[in-house]
Structure formats: C-alpha cells, structure tokens
Coordinates of N, CA and C and ligand atoms in Angstrom, one line a residue:
X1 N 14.8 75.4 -141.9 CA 14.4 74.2 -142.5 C 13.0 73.9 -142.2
X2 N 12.2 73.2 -143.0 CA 10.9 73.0 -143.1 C 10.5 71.6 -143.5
X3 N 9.3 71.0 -143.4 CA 8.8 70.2 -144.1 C 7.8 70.5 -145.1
X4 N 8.0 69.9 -146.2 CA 6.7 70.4 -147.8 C 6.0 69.3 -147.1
X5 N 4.8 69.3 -148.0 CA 3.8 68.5 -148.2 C 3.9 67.0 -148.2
X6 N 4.8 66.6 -148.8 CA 5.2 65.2 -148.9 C 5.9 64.9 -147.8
X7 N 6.6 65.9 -146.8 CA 7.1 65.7 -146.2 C 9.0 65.5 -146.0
X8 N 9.0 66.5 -147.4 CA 10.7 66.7 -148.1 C 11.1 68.2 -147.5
X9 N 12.3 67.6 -146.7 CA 12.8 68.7 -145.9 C 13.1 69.9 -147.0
X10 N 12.9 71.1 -146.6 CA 12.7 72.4 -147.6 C 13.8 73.4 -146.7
X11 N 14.3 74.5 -147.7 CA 15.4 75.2 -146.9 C 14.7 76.7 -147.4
X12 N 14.1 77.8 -146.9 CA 14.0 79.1 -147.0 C 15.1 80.0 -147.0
X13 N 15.5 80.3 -148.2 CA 17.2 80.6 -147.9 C 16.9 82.3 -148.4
X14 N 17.5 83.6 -147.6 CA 16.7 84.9 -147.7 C 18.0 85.3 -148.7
X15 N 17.3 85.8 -149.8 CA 18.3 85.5 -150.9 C 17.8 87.8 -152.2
X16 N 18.8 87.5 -152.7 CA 18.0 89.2 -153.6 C 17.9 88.0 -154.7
X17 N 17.1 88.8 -155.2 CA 16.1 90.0 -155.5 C 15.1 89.6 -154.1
X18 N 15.1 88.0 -153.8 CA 13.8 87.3 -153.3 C 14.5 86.4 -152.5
X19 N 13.4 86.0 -151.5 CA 13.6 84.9 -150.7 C 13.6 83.7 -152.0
X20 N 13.9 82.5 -151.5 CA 13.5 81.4 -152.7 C 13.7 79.7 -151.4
X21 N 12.8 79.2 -151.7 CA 12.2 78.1 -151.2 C 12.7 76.9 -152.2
X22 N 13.7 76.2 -151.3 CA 14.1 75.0 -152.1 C 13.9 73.6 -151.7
X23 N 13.5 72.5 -152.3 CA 14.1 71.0 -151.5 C 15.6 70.8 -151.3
X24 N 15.6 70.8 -149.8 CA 17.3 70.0 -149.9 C 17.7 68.9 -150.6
X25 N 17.2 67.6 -150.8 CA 17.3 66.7 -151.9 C 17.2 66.9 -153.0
X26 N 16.8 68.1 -153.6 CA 17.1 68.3 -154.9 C 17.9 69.4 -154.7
X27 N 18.9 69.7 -154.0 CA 19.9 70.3 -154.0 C 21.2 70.2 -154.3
X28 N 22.3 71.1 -155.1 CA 23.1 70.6 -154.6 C 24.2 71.8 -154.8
X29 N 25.6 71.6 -153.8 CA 26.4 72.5 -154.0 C 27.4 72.3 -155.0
X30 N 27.7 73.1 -155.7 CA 28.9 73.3 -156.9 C 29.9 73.9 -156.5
X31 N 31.0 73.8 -156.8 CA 32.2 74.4 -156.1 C 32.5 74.7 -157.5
X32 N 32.9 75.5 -158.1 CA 33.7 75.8 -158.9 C 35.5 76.2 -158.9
X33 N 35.8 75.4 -159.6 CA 37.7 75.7 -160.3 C 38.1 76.3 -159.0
X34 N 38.0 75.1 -157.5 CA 39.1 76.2 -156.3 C 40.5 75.4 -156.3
X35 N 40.9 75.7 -157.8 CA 42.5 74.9 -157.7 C 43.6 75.7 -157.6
X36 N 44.6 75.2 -157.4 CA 45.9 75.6 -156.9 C 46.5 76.8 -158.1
X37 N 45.6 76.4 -159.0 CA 46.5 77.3 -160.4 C 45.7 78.2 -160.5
X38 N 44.8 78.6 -159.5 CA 44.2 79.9 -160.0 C 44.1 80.6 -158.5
X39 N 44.3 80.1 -157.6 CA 44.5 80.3 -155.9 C 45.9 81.0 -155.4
X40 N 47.0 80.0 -156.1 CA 48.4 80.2 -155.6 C 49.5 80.5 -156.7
X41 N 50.6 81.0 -156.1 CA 51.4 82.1 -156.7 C 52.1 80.9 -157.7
X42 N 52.1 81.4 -159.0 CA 52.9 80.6 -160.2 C 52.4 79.4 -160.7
X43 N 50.7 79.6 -160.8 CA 49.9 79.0 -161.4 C 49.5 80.1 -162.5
X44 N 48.2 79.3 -163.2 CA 47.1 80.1 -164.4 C 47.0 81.6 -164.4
X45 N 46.4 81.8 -162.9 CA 46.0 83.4 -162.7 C 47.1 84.2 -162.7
X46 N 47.9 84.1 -161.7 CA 49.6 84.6 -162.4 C 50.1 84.8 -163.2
X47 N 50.2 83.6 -163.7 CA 50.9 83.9 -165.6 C 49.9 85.5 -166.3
X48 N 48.4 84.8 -165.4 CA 47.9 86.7 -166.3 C 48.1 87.8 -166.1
X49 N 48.6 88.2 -164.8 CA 49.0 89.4 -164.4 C 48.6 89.5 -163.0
X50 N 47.5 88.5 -162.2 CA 46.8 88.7 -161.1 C 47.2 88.4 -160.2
X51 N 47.1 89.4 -159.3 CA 47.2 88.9 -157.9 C 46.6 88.2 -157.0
X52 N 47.0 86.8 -157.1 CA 46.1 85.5 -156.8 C 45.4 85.6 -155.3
X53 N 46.2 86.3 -154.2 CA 45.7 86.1 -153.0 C 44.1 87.3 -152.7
X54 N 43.7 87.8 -154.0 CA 42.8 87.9 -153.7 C 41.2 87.1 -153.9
X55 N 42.0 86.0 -153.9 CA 40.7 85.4 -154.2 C 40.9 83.5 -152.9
X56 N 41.5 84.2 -152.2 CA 41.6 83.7 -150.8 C 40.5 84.0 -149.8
X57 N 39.9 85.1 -149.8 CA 38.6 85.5 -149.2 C 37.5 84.6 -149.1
X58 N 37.5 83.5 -150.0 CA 36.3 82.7 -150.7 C 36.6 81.2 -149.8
X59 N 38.2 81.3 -149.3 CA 38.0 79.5 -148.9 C 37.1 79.8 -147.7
X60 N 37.4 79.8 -146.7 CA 36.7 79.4 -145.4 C 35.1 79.6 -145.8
X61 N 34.6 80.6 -146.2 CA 33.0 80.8 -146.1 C 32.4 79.6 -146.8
X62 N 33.7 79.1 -148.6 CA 32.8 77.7 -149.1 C 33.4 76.5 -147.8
X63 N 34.4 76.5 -147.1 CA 34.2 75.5 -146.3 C 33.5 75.2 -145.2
X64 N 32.6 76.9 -145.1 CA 31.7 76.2 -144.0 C 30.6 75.5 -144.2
X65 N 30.1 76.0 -145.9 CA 29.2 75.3 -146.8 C 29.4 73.9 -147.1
X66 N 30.4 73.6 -147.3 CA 31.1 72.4 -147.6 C 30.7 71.4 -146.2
X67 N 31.6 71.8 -145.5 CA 30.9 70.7 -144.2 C 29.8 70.3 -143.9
X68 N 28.9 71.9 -144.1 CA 27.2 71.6 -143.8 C 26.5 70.9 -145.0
X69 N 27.0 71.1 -145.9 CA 26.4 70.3 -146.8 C 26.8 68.5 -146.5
X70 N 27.7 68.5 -146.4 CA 28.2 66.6 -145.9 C 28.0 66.3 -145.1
X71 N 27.2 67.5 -143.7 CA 26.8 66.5 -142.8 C 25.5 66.2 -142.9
X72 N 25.0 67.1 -144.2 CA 23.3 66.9 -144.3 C 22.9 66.2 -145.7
X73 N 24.3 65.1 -146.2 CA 24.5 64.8 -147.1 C 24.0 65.2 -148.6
X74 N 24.1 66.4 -148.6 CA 23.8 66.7 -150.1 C 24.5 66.7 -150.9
X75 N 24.4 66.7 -151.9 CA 25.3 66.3 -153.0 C 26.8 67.4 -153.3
X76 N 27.9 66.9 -153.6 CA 28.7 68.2 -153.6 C 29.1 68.0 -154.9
X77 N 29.2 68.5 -155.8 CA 30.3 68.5 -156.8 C 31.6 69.4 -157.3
X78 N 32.3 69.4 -157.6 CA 33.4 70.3 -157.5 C 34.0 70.1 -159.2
X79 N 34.7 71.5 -159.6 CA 35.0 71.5 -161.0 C 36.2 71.9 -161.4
X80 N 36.8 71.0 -162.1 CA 38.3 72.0 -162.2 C 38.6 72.4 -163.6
X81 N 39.1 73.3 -164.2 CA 39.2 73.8 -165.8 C 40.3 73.3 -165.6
X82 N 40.8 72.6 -166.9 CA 42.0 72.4 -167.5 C 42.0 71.6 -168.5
X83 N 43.0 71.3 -168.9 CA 43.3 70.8 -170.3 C 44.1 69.3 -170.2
X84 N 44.1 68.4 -171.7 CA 44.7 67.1 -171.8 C 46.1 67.8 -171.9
X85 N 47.0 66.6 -171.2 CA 48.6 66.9 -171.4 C 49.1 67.0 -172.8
X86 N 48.0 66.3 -173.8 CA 48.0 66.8 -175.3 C 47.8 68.2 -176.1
X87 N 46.7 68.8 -175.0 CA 46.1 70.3 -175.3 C 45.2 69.8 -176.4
X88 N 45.0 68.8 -176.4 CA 43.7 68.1 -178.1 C 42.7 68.8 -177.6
X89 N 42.2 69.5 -176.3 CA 41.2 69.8 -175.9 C 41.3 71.6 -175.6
X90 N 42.2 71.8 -176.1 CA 42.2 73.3 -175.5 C 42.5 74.0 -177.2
X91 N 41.5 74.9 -177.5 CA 41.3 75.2 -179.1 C 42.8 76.3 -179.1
X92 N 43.0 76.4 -180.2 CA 44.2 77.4 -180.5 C 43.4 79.1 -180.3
X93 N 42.8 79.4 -179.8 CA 42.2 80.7 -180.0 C 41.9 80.7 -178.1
X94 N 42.4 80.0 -177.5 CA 42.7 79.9 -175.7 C 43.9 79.7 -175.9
X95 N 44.9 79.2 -176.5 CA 46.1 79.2 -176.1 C 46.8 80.4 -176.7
X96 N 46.1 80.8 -177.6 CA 47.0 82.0 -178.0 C 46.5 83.2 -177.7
X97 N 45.7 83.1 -176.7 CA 45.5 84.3 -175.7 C 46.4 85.2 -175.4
X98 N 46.3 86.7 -175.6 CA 46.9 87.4 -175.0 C 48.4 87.3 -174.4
X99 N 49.2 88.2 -173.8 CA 50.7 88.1 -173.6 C 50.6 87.3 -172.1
X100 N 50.7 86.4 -171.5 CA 50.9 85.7 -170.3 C 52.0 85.4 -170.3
X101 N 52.5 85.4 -169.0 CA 54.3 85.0 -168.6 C 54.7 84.2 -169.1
X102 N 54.1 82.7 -169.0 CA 53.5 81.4 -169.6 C 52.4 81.2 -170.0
X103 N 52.6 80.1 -170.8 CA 50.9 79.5 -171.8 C 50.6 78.7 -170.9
X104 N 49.3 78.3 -171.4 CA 48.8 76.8 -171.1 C 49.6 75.4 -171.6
X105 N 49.8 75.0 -171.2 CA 50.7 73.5 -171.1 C 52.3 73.9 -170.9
X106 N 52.6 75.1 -170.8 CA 54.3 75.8 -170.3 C 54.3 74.9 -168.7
X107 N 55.5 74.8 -168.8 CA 56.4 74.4 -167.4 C 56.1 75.5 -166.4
X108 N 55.3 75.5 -165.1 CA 55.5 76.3 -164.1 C 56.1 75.3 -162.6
X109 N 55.9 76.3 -161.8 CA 56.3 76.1 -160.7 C 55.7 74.7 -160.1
X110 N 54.4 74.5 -160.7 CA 53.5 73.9 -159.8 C 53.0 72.5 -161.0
X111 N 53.7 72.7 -161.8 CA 53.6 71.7 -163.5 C 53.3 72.6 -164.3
X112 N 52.9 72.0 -165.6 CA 52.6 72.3 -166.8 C 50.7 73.2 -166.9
X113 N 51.1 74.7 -166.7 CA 49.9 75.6 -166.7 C 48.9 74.8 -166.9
X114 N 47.6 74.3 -166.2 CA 46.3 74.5 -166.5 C 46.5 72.8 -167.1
X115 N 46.8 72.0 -167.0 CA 46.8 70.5 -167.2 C 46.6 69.5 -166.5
X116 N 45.6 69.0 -167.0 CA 45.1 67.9 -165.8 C 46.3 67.0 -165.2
X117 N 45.8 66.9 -164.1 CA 46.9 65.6 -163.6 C 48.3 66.0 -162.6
X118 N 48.4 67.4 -163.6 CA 49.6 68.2 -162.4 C 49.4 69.1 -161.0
X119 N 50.5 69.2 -160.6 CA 50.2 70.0 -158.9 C 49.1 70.6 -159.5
X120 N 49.6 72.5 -160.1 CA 48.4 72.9 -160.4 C 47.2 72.9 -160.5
X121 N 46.9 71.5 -161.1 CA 45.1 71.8 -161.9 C 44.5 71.1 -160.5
X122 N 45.1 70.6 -159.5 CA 44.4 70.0 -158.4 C 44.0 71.0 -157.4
X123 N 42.7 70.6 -156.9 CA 42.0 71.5 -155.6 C 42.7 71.7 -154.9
X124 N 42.7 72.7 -154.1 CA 43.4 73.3 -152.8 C 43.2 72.4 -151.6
X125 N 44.0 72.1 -150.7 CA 43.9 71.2 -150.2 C 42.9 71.4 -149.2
X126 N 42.7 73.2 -148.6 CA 41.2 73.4 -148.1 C 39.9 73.0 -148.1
X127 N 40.0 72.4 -149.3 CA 38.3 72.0 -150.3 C 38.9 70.7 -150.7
X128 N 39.7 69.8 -150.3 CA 39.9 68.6 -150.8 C 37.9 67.9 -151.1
X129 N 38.3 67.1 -152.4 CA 36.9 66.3 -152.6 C 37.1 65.3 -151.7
X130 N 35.9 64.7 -151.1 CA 36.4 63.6 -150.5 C 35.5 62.3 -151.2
X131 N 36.3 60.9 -151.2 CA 35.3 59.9 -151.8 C 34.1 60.4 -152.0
X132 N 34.1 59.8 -153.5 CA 32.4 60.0 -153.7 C 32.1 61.3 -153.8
X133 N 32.4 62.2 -154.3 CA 32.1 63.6 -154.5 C 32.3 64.1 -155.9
X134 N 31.7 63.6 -157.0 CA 32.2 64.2 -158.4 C 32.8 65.1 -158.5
X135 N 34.1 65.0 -159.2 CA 35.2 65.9 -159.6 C 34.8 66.0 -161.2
X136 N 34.1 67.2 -161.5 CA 33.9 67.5 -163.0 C 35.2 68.0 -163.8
X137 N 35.9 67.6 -164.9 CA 36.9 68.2 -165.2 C 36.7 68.9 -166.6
X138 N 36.5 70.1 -167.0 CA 36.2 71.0 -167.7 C 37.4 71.7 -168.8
X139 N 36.9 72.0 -170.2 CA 38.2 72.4 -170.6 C 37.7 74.1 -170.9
X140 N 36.4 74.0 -170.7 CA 36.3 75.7 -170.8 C 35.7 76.3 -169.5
X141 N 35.1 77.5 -169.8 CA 34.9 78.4 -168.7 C 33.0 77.7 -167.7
X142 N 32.3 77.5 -168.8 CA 31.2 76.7 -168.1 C 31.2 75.4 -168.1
X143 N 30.6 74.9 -166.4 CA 31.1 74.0 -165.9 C 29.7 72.7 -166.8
X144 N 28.8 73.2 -167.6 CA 28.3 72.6 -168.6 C 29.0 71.9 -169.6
X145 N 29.7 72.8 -170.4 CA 30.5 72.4 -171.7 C 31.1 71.6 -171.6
X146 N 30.9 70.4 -172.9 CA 31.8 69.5 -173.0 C 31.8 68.7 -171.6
X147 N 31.1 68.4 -171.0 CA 31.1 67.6 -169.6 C 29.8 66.5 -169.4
X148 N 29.7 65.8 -168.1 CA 29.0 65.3 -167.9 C 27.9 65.6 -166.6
X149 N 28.7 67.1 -166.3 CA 27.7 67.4 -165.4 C 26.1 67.3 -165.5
X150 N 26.1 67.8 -166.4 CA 24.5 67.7 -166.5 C 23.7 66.4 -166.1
X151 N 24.1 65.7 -167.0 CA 23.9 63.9 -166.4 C 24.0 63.9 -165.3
X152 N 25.2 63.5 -164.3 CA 25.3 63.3 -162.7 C 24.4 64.4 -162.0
X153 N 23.6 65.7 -162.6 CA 22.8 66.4 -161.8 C 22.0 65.5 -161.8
X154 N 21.0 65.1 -163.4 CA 19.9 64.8 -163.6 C 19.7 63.6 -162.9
X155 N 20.7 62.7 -162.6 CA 20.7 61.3 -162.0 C 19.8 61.2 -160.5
X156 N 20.9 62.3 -160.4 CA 20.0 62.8 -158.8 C 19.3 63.1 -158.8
X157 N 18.4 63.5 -159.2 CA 17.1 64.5 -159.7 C 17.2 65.9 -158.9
X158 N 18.3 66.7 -159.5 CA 19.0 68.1 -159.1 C 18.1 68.9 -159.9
X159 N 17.6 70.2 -158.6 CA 17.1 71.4 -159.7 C 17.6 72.3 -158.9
X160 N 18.2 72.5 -157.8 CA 18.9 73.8 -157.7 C 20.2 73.7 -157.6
X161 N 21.2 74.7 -157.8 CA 22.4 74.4 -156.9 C 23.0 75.5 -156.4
X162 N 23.8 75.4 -155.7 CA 24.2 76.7 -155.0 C 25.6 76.5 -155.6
X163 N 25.8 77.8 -156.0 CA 27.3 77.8 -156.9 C 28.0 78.7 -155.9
X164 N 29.0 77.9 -156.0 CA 30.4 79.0 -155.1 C 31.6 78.6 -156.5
X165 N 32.8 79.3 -155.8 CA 33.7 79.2 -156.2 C 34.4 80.6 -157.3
X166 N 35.7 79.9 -158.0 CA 36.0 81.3 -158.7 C 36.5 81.4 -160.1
X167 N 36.8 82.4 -161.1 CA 36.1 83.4 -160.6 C 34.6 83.9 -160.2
X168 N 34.3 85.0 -160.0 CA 32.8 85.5 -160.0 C 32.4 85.8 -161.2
X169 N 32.9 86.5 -161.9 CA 32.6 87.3 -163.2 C 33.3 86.0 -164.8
X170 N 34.0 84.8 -164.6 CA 34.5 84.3 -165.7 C 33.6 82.6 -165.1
X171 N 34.3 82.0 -164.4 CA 34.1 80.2 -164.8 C 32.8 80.3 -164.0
X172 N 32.0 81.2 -162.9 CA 31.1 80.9 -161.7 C 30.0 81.6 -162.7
X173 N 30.5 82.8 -163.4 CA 29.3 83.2 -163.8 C 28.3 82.7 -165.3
X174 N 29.6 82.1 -166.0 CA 29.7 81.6 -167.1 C 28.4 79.5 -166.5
X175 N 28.7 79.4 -165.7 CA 28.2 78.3 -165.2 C 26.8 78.6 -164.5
X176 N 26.5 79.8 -164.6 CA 25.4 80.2 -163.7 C 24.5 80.7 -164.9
X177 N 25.1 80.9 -166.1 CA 24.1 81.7 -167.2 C 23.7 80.0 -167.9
X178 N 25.1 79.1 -168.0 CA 24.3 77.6 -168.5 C 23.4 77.0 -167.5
X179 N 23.8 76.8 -166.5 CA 22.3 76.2 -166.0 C 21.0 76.8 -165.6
X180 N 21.2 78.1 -165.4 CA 19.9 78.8 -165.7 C 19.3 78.5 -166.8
X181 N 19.6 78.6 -167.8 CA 19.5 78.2 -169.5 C 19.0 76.7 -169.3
X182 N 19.0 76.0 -168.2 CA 19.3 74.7 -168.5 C 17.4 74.5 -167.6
X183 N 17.7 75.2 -166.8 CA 16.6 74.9 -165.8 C 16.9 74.9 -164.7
X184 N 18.0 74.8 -164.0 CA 18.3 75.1 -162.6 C 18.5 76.5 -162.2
X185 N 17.7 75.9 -160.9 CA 17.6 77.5 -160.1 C 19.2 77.6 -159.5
X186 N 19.6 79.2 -159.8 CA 21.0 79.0 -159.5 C 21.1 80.1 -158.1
X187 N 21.7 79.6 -157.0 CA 21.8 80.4 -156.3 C 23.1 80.4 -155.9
X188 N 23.5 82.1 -155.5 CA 25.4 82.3 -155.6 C 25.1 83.0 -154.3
X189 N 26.0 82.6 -153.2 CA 26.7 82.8 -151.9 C 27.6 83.9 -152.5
X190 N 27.5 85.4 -151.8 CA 28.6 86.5 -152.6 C 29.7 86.2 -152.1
X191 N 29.8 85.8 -150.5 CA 31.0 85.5 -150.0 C 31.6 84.4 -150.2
X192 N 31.3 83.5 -151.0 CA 32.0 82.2 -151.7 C 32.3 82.5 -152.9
X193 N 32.5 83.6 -153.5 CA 33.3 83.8 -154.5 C 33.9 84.5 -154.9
X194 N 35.0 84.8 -155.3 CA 35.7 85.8 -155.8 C 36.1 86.0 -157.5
X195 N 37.0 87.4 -157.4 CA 37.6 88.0 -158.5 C 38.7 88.4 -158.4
X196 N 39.6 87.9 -159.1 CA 41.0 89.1 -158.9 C 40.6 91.0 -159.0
X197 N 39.3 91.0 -159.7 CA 39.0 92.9 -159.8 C 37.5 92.5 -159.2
X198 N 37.7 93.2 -158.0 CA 36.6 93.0 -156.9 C 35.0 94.1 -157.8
X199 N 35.8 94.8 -158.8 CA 34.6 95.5 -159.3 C 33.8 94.4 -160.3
X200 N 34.6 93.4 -160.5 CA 34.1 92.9 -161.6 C 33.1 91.6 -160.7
X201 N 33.7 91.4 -159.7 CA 32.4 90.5 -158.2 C 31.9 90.9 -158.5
X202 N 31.5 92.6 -157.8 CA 30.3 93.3 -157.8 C 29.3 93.3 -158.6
X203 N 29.8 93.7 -159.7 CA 29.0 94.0 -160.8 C 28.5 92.5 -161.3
X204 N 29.2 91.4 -161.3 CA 28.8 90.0 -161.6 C 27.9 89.3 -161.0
X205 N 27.4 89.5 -159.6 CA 26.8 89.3 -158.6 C 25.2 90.5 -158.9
X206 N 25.9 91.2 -159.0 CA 24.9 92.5 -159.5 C 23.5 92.0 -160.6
X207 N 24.3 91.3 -161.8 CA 24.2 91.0 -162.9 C 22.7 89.9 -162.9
X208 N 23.3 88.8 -161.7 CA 22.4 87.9 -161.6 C 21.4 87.9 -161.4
X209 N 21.5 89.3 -160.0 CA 20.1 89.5 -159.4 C 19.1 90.7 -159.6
X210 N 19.4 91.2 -160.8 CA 18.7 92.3 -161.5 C 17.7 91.7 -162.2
X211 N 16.9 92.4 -162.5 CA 15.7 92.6 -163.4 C 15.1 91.2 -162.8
X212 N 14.9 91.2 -161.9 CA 14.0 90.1 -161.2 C 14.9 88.7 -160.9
X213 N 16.0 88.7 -160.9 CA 16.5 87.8 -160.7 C 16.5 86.8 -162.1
X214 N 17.7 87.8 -162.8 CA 17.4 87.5 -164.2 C 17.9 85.8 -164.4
X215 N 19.3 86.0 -163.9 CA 19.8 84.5 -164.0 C 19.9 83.4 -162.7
X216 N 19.6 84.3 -161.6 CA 19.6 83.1 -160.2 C 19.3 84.2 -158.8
X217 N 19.6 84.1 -158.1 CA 19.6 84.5 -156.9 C 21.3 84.7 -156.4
X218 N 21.1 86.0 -154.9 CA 22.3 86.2 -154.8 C 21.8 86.2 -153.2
X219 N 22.8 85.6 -152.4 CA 22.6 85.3 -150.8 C 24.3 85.5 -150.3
X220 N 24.3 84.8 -149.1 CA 25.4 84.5 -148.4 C 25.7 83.3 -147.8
X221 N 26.7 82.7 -147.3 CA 26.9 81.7 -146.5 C 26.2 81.5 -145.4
X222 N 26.2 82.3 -144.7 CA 25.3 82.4 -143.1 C 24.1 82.1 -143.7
X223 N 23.3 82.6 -144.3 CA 21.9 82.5 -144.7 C 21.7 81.0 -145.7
X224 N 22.8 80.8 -146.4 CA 22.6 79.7 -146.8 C 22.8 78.4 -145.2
X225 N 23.4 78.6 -144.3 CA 23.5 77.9 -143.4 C 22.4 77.7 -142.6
X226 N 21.4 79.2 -142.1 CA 20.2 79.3 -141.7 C 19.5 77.9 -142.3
X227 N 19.9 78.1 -143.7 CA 18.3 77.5 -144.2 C 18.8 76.3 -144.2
X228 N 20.2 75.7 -144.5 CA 20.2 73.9 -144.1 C 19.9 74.0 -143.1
X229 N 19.6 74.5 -141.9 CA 19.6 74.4 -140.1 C 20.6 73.7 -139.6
Ligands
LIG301 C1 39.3 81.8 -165.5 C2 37.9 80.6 -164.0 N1 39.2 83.0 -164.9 N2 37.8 79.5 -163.3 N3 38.8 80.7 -165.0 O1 40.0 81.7 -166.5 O2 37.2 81.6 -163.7

C-alpha cells in the first residue's frame, strides 16, 4: 500500500499480463453467486449434472479477501442469480434448458431451484453479507443485467473491482466482460473462483489476461492481500 499524490491510499497488486496500480477507495470487492444452490448437493448446479464440491476450493481464499476488505472498509458487494417465485423474470428459453433433474422453480431439497427467497438462492453461510453490504439479486448470468449494480458502484465513485466468486467461465466471467465494457478495471483472484470443469477456469482466466489484458487482470488472493497491506 502507498500513498498517490493527493494522498489516497493506493494498492500495487502484481497481477498478469501486468502489475496494475489501484485507489483502495475506489475499489471494490464483488463476490459473485456463492449460494447454496450452486455450492451444495441438490441445488441448481446438481440438477445439471455437476459435481458441486468442486467449487468449494474458492470459499476460504474469498474469505480471506472478504475480512481484509471490512477491516479496511471497502466496499463489498455480493450477487446472487435467481428468479421471482413467479418465474415473470426468468425467459422461457432458461427454463427450458437442456435435460436437468429439475427446472428452475421445481421443488428441491433446499426449495424451489434457483428462487429468491428460498434455502437455496441464499449465500453460504461462509460469506454471509453482513449489514450494509449490497446483496445484488440478478436473474441472469451478468451481474450488470437488469440490476442496479451499476448505480450503487457509481454512487461510490467505483472504478475497479476485484471479482471473485462462481462460476469462472459462466456468471464471473460473463460479469467481467460487462464491466470491462462498462469501464471498470476488472481484476480476478484465480484462487477465488471456481468451475465445475477446472479446464474451463483455466482457459476462462486465460481468456482475460491475453492479448494485453484484454478484459481485466488475473492475480491471486495473497497478492491481492499484499496490496491492501
Ligand atoms: C451458472 C453462475 N453457472 N453463477 N451460474 O449458471 O455461474
């Protein structure tokens, strides 16, 4: 950690393609979709075929991020995909996806697939939000769409964020290509996120930081921890 010019604490976080030099006040962390229906057995990711516990690798490293960021009060926001208990918000061309065990709004274990409100669509109790921490609730894959994120960034006067969460290759990366698009510098911790097909991390993570760091930057947790100090 550093001081700029003005005297606004700065974070040098050693990142591919490049190092990248940020204000911590205009920072902030994004969690993406770490809820129970895409985490644990007989939720969302289940019904697709996947074996959820691989994307267990991702809690602890975003909760070490998570802490460090609240004790250095930066902004956290956290995102969850799902749908109205009506489905008014979930188009027929997502619900009639592919052969799943269950649909979206079907009865599981944990409630009604991928719907706000039930066990399922709620954060893992790992990454609980705590007061005051925007819970964005999303009905598609970017954590832009149809939301108010953008606003509650711009309020803050947000230009980077460090995106964790999962997946890597569907809701993290899909959120990483809109705010790049948007103007924020996006920077992804590899060890804060996962994939049920670890090829598809790779290559997703790959994706970001090619051709000059096409859509953001790719680091780690430790290094992002270096640079909050
Ligand atoms: C998916 C997500 N994979 N959060 N959602 O459907 O990545």
């Amino acid at each position: 950690m550093s001081s700029g010019p003005q005297g606004q604490a700065r974070g040098r976080i050693d990142a591919q393609p490049e190092l990248i030099e940020v204000e911590l006040a205009r920072t902030a962390l994004l969690i993406i979709d770490m809820q129970r229906d895409f985490l644990e057995p007989g939720g969302f990711g289940e019904t697709l075929g996947n074996d959820v516990s691989l994307l267990k690798r991702a809690v602890e490293p975003i909760r070490s991020l998570l802490t460090r960021a609240r004790q250095t009060g930066m902004l956290v926001v956290h995102t969850r995909e799902g749908h109205r208990a009506d489905l008014s918000d979930a188009p027929r061309a997502k619900l009639e996806r592919g052969k799943p065990s269950a649909r979206i709004g079907d009865m599981g274990p944990m409630g009604r697939i991928l719907v706000r409100g039930e066990p399922g669509h709620d954060i893992i109790p790992e990454l609980y939000p705590e007061r005051g921490e925007p819970v964005v609730d999303k009905p598609g894959k970017g954590a832009f769409y149809a939301t108010e994120l953008q606003l509650i960034l711009s309020t803050r006067g947000i230009e980077n964020l460090i995106v964790c969460g999962v997946t890597t290759e569907v809701c993290v990366h899909t959120t990483v290509r809109e705010g790049n698009d948007r103007g924020y510098r996006c920077i992804v911790p590899a060890d804060c996120c996962a994939s049920y097909f670890p090829e598809f991390h790779q290559a997703g993570l790959a994706m970001i930081r090619a051709q000059g760091g096409i859509f953001g930057w790719v680091t780690d947790s430790v290094r992002v921890l270096r640079a909050l100090g």
